[in-house]
Coordinates of C-alpha atoms and ligand atoms in Angstrom, one line a residue:
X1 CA -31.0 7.3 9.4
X2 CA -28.5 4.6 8.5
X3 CA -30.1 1.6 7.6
X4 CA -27.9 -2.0 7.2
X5 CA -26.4 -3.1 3.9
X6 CA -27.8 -6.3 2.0
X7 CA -24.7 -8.1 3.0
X8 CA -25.7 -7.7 6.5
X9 CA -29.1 -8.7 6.2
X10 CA -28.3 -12.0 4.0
X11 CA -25.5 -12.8 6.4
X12 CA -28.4 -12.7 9.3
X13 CA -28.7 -15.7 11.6
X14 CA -32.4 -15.2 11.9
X15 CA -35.1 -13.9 10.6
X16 CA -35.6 -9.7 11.9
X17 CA -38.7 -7.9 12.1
X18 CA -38.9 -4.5 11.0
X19 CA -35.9 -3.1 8.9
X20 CA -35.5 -0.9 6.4
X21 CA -33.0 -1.3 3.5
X22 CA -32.0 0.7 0.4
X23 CA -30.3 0.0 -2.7
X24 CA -31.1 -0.1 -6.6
X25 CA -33.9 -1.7 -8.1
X26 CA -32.0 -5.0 -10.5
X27 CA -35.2 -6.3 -11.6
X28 CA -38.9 -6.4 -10.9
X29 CA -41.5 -9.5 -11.5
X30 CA -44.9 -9.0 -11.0
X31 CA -47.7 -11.9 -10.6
X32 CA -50.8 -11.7 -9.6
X33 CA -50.8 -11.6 -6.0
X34 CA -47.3 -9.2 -5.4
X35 CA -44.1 -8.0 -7.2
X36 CA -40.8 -9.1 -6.4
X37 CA -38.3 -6.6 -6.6
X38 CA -34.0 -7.6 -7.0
X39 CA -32.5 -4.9 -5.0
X40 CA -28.7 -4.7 -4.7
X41 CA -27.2 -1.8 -2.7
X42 CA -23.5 -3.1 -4.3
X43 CA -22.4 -4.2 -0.3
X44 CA -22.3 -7.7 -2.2
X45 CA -23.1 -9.6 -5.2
X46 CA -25.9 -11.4 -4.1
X47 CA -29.2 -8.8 -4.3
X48 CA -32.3 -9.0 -1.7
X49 CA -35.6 -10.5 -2.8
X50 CA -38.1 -7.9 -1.9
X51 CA -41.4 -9.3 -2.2
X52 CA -44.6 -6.2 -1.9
X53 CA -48.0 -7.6 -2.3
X54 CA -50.6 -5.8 -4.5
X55 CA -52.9 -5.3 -1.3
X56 CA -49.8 -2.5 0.3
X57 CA -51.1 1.2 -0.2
X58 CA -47.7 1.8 -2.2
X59 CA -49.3 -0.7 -5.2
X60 CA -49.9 1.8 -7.4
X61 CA -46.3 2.6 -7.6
X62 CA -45.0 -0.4 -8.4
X63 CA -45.2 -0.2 -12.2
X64 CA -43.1 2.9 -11.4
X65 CA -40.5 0.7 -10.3
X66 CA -37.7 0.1 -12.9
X67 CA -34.6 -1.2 -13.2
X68 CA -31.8 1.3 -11.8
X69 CA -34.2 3.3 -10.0
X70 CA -33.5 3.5 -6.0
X71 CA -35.9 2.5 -3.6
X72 CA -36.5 2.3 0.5
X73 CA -38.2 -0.7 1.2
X74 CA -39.7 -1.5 5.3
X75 CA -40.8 -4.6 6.0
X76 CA -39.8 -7.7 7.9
X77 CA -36.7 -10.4 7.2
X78 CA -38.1 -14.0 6.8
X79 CA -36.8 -17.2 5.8
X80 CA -37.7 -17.2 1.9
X81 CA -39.8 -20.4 0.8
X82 CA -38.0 -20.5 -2.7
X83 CA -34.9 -21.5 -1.4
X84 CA -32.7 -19.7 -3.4
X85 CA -31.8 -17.3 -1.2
X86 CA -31.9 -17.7 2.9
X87 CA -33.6 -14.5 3.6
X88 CA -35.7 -12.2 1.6
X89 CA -37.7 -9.0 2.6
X90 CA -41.6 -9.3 3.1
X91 CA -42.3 -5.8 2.2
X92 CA -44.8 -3.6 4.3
X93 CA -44.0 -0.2 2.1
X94 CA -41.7 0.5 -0.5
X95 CA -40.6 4.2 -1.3
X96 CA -39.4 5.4 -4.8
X97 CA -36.2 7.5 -4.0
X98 CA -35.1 8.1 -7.4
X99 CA -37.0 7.1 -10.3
X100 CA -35.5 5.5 -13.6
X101 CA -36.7 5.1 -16.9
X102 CA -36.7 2.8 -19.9
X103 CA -33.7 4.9 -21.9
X104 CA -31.7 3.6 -18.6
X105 CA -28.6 1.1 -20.5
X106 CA -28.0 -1.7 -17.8
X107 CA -31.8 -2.8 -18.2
X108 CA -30.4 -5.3 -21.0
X109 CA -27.9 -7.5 -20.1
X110 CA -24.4 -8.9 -21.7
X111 CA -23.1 -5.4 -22.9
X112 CA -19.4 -5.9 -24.2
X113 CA -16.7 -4.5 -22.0
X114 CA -15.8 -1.9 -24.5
X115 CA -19.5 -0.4 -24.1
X116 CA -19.2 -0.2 -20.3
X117 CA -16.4 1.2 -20.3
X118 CA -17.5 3.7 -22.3
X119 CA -20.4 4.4 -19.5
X120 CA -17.8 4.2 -16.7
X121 CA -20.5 6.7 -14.3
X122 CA -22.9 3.2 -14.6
X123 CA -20.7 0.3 -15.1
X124 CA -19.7 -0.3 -11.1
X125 CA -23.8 -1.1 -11.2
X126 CA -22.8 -3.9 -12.9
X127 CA -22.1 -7.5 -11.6
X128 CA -19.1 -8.0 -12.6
X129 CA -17.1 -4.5 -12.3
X130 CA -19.0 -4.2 -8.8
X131 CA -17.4 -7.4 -7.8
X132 CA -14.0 -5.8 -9.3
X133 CA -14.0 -3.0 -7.3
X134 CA -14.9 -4.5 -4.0
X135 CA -12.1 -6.7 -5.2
X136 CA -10.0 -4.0 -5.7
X137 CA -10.8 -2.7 -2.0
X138 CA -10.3 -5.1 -0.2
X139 CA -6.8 -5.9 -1.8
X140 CA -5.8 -2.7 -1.1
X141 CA -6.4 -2.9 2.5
X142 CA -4.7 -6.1 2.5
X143 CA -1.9 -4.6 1.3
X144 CA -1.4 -1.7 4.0
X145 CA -1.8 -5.2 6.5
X146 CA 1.3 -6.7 5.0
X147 CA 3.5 -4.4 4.8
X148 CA 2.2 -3.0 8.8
X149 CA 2.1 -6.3 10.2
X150 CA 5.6 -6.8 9.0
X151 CA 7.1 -3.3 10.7
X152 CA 7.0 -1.2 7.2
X153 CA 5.8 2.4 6.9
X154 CA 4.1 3.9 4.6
X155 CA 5.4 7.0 3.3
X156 CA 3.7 9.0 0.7
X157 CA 5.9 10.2 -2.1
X158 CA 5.5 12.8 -4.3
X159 CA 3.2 12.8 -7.2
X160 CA 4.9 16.0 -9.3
X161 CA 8.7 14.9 -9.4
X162 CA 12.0 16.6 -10.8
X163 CA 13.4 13.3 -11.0
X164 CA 13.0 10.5 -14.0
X165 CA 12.6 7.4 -11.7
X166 CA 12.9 4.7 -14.4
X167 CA 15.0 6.9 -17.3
X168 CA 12.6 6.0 -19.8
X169 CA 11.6 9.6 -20.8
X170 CA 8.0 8.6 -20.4
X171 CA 6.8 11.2 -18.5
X172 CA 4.6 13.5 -17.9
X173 CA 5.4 17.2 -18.2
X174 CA 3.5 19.4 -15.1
X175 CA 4.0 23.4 -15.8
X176 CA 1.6 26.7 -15.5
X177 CA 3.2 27.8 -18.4
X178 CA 1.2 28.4 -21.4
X179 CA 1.4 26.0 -24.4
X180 CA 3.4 27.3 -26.9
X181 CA 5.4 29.5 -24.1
X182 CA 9.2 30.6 -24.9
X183 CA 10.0 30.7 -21.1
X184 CA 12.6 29.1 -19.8
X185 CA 11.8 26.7 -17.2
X186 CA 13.4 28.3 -14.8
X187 CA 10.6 30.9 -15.0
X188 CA 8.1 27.8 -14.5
X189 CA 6.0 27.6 -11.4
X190 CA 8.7 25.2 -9.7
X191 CA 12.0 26.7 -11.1
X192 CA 12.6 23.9 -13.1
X193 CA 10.8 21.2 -15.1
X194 CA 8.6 19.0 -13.3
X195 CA 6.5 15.6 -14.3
X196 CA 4.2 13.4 -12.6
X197 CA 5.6 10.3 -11.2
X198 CA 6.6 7.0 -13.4
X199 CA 7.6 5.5 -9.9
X200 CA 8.3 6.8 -5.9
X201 CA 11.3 4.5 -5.6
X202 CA 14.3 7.1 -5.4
X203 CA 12.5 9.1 -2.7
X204 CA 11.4 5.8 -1.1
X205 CA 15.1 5.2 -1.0
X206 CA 15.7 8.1 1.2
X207 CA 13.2 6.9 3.7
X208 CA 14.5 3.1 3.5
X209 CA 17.5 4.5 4.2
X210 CA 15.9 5.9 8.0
X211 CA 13.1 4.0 9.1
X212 CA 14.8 0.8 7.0
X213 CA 11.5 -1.2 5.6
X214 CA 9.1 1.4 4.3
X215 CA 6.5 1.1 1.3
X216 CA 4.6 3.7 -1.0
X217 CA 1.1 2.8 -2.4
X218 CA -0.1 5.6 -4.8
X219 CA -0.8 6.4 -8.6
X220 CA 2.0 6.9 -10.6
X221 CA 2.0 8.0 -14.3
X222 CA 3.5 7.0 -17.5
X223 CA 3.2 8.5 -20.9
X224 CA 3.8 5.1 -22.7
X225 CA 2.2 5.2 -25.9
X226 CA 1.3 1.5 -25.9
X227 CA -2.4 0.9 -26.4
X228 CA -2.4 -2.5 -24.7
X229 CA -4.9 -4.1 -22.6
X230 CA -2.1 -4.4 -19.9
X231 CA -0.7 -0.5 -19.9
X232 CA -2.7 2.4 -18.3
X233 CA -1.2 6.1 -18.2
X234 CA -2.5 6.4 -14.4
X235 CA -2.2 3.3 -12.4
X236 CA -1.4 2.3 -9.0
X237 CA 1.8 1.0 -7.8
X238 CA 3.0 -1.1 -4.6
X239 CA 6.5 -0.2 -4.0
X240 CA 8.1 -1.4 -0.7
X241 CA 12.0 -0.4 -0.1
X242 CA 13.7 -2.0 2.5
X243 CA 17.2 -1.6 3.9
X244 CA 19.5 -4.3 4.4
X245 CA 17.9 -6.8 1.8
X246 CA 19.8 -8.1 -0.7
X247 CA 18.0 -9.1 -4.2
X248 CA 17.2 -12.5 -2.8
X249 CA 15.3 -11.4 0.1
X250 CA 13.8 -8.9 -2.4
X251 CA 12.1 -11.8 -4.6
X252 CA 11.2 -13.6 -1.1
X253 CA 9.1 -10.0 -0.1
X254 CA 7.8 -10.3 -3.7
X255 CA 6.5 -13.6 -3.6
X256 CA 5.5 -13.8 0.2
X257 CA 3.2 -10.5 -0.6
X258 CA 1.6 -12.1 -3.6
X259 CA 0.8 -15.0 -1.9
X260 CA -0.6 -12.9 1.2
X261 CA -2.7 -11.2 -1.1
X262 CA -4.3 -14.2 -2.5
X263 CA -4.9 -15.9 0.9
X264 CA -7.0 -12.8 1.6
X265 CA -8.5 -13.2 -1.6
X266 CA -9.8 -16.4 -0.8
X267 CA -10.7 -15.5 3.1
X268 CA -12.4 -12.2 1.9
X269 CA -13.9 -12.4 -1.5
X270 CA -14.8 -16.1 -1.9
X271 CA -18.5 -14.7 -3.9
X272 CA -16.5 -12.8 -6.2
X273 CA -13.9 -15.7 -7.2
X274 CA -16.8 -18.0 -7.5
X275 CA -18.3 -15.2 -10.0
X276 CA -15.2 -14.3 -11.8
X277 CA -14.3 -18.2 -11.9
X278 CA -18.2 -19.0 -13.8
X279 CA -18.1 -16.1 -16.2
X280 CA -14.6 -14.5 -16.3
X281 CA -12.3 -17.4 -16.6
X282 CA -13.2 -20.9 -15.6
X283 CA -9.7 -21.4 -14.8
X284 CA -8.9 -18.7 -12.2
X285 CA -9.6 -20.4 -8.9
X286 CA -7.5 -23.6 -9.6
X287 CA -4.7 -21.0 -10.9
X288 CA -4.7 -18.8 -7.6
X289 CA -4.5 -22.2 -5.7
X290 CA -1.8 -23.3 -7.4
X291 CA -0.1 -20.1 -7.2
X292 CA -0.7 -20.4 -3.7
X293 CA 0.4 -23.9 -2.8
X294 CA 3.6 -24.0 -5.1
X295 CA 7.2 -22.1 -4.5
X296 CA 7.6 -19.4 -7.6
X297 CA 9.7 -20.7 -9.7
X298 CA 13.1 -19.0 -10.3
X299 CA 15.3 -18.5 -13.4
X300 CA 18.5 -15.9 -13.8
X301 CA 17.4 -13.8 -17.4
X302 CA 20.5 -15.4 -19.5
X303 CA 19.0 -19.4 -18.5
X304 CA 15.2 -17.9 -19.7
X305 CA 17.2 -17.0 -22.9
X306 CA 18.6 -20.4 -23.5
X307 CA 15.0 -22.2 -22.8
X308 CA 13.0 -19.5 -24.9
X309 CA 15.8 -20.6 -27.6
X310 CA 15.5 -23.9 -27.5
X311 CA 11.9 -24.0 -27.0
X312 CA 11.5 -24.6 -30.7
X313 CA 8.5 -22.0 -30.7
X314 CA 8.5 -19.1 -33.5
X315 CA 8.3 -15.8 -31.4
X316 CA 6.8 -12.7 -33.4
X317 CA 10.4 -10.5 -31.7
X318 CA 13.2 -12.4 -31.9
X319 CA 15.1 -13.5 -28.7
X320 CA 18.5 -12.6 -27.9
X321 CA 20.9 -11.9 -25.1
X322 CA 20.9 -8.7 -24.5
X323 CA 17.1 -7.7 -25.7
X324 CA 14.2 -7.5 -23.5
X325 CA 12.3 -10.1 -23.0
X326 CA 8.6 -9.6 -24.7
X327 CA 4.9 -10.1 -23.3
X328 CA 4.8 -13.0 -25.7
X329 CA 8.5 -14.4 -24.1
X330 CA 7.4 -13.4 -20.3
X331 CA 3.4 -15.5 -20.8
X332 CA 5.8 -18.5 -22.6
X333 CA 8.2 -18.7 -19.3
X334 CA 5.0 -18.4 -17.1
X335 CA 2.3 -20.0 -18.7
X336 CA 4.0 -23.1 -21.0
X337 CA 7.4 -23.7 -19.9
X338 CA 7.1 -23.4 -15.7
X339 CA 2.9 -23.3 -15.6
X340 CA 3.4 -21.0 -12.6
X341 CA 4.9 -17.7 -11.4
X342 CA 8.3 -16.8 -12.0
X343 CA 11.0 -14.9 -11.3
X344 CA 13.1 -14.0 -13.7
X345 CA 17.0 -11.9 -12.4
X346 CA 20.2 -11.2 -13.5
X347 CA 19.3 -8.9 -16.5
X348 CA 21.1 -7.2 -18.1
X349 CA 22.8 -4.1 -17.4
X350 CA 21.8 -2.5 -20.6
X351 CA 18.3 -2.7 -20.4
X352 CA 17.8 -1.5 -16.9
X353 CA 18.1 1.8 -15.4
X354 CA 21.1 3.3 -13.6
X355 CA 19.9 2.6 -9.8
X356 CA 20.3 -1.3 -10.2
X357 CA 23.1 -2.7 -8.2
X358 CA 26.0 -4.3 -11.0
X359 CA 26.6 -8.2 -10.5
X360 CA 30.5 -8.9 -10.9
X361 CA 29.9 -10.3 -13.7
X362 CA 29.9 -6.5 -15.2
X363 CA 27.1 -7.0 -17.9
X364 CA 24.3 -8.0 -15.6
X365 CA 22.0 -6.3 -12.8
X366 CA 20.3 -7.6 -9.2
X367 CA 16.9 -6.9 -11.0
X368 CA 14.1 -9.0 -10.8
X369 CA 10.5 -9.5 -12.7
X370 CA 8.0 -11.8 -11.1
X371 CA 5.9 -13.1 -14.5
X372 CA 2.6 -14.8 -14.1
X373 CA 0.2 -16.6 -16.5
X374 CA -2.1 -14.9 -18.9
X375 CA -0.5 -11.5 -18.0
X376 CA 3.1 -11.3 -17.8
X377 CA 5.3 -9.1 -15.9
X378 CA 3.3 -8.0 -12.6
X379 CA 6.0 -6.9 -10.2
X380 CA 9.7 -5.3 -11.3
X381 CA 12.2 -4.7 -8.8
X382 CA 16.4 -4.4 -8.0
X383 CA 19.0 -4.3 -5.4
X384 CA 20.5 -0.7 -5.6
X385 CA 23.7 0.0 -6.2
X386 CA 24.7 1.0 -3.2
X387 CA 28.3 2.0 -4.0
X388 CA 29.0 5.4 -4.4
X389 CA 31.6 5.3 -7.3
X390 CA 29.7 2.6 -9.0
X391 CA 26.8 4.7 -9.0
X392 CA 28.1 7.9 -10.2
X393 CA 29.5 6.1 -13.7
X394 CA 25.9 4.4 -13.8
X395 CA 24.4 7.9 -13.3
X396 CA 27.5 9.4 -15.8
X397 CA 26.6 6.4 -18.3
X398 CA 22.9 7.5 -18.2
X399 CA 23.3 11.1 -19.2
X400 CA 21.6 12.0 -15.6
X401 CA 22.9 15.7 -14.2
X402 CA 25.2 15.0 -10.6
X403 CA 23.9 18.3 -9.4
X404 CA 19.9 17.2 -9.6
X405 CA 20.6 13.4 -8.4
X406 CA 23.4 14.7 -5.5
X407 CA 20.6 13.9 -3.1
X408 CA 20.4 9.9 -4.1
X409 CA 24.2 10.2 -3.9
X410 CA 23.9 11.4 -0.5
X411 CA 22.6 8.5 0.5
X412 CA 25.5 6.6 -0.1
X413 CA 27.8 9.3 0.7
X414 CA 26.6 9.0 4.3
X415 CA 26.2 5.2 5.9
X416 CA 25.1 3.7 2.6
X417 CA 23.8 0.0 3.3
X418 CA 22.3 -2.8 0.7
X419 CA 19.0 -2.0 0.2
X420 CA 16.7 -3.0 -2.4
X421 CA 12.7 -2.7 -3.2
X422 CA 10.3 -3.7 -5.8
X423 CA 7.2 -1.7 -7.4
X424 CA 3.9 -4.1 -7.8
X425 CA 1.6 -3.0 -10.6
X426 CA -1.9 -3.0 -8.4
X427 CA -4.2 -3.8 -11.8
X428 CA -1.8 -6.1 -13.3
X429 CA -1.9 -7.9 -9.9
X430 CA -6.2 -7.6 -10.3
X431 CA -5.9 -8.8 -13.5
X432 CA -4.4 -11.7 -11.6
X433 CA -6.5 -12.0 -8.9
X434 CA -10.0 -11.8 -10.8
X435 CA -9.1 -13.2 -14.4
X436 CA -10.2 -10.0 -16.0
X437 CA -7.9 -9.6 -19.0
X438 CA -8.4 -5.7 -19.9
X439 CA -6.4 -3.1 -17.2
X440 CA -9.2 -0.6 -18.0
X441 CA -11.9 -2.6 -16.4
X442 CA -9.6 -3.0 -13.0
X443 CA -9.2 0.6 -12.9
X444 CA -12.0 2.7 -11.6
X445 CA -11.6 5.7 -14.7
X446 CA -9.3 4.7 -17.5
X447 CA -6.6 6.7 -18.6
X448 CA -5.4 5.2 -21.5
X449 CA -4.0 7.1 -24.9
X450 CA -7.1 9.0 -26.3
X451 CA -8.8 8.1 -23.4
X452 CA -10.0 10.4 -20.0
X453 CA -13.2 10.4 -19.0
X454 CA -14.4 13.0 -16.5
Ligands
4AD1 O1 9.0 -2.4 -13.8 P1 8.7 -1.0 -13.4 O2 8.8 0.1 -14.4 O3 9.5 -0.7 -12.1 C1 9.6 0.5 -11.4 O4 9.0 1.5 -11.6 C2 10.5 0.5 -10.2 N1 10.9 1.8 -9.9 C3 9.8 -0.3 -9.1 C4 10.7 -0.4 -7.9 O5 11.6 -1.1 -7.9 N2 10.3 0.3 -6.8 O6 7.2 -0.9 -12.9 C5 6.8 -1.8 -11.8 C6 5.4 -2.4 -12.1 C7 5.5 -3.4 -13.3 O7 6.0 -4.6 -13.0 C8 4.0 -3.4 -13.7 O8 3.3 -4.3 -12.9 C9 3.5 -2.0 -13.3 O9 4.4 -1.5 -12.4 N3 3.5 -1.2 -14.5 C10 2.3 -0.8 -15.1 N4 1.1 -1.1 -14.9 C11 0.1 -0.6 -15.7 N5 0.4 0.2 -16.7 C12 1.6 0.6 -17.0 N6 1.9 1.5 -18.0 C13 2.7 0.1 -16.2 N7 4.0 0.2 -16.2 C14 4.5 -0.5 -15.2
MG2 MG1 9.5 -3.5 -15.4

């Protein structure tokens, strides 16, 4: 039997007679005359007042009733005389379906976010990662809309990869060898080494490069050892990769998909914002609006220099041409000096990796980071360099092999065009969205450095 979802029942014109609805037991009061029981079933925020008076056959269960345990309650849907909630359930029997007990954690309230995610099997229970997550889906079908309303396709790119997308090193190693094996890894279950994914931009080329606007949307993997509340070693990335688009076109994608995503946010997940805007961070809703209202700003790297310069603030890494720019630089640009999104291009060539089309300048790139306030960088994206001789001494430069990268030459060896994409960090763009300032409560399972659980 399928019985409706809160959310269905509180979103009910009128009152119903007879339905039956499941879901976890949040609380229960008793007084003298019934028990009311706060059930959520996690379709919404808001729970269902249950209300089972002492005269029901099921009374004597009722001290049976605790929080976390699962019940089935029948009864009938009436306008509720408290007024605090529209609709609650006038109970005619209520079933135990699983029991809970008093060693069960989310009894108390106010646990710290390092304590739930340390009992990430229990903590989508909660308020405030249940609202996260149905965040988190809803985003992620807004995505897929995007890209699909806008004639993209979504191809799904390898997870175990022979190629080092982003040249950092910071991969991954896949093999069936045993640890501490002398074979060679040609004698490796693939022939050759393999990692998991940092990125599916180079095979999202190739696909660009036939159906001309494609996107990927899967996890990708990095084995940065930075124990920050804005890395994960498994997270999920947006990457779109579209022929014929120059890098300003690029930071037009970038901007018009962030600002598509937060007009869904608002249309779709207005109880969450309201939540995440009380007890998260008082200021997220008139951020997002702003975000939403106001062009990104835009800046070329070497003019973000010059301002972080001359902002007369003392930076704990020092700012230079030529050096990346730090979290502490990227949350100055966004949060104190433009007090909005940016984008930040033109960066150097020395700092980026060898795909990025070369200005004519000759010491800058067409790469592009879209910074936002309180996080940072959320999206990173380039032209390509779409010429083939330019390519090969960026490929020479980088130490990369011609024979395992002929293919991405290929793709300029036979009707190359401009082309350019960008990869969206999913949870930095949560972060965003909800205010929550940790990646690992964003993330379903954390996979951070010392950290896998399950
Ligand atoms: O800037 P990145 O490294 O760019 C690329 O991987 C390109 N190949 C993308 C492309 O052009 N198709 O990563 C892109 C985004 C970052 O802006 C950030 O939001 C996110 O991915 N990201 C991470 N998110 C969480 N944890 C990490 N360790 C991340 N590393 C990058
Ligand atoms: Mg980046």
């Amino acid at each position: 039997m399928v019985t409706p979802n809160i959310r269905s029942l509180l979103a009910s014109k009128e009152p119903v007679q007879d339905v039956t609805v499941q879901g976890w037991v949040r609380t229960r009061r008793d007084s003298k005359a019934c028990t009311f029981i706060e059930l959520n079933d996690g379709s919404c925020l808001r729970g269902l007042q249950v209300v089972a008076d002492n005269s029901l056959a099921c009374a004597e269960l009722y001290p049976k009733i605790l929080t976390g345990a699962s019940v089935r309650v029948t009864g009938d849907l009436v306008t509720s005389p408290g007024g605090k909630q529209a609709f609650e359930v006038l109970a005619k029997n209520v079933e135990i379906i699983g029991e809970s007990d008093g060693t069960y954690v989310l009894q108390k309230k106010g646990h710290t976010p390092e304590f739930l995610r340390s009992i990430s099997h229990l903590r989508p229970r909660t308020n405030l990662l249940g609202s996260v997550f149905r965040v988190r889906s809803r985003m992620a079908f807004a995505i897929h809309k995007f890209f699909q309303e806008q004639d993209f396709f979504y191809v799904h790119t390898p997870i175990i990869t022979s190629s080092d997308c982003e040249g950092a090193g910071e991969m991954f190693r896949v093999t069936t060898l045993p640890q501490g094996s002398a074979a060679k890894p040609e004698e490796d279950f693939f022939g050759k080494p393999t990692f998991l994914t940092v990125s599916g931009q180079l095979q999202g080329e190739v696909f660009a490069c036939a159906l001309s606007k494609i996107y990927t949307f899967g996890p990708t993997f990095r084995a940065e050892n930075s124990n920050t509340a804005r890395h994960a070693a498994e997270f999920w990335m947006i990457e779109p990769e579209m022929a014929f688009y120059d890098l300003e076109a690029d930071m037009g994608l970038a901007e018009a998909n962030v600002k598509y995503l937060l007009k869904s946010l608002f249309e779709t997940c207005g109880e969450e914002l309201e939540f995440f805007n009380k007890f998260v961070d008082t200021g997220l809703i008139a951020r997002l609006q702003h975000t939403l209202d106001k062009p990104f700003q835009r800046v070329s790297y070497t003019d973000a220099v010059d301002l972080l310069l001359k902002s007369g603030r003392k930076f704990e890494y020092p700012v230079e041409w030529g050096q990346n720019l730090q979290s502490e630089h990227e949350r100055f640009l966004a949060e104190e000096h433009f007090q909005s999104p940016v984008t930040v291009f033109n960066y150097p060539r020395s700092l980026k990796p060898f795909y990025m089309r070369q200005n004519d300048d000759g010491r800058t790139v067409a790469a592009m980071d879209v910074l936002v306030p309180g996080i940072g960088e959320i999206i990173g994206g380039s032209q390509r360099e779409e010429r083939l001789d330019l390519l090969e001494q960026a490929m020479a430069a980088h130490g990369l092999s011609e024979e395992n990268y002929r293919w991405y030459a290929d793709l300029r060896r036979f009707g190359t065009v401009p082309h350019a994409g960008f990869g969206m960090g999913f949870e930095r763009f949560l972060m965003f969205a909800t205010g929550v300032s940790n990646i690992r409560d964003v993330i379903p399972f954390a996979r951070t450095p010392g950290h896998a659980e399950f």
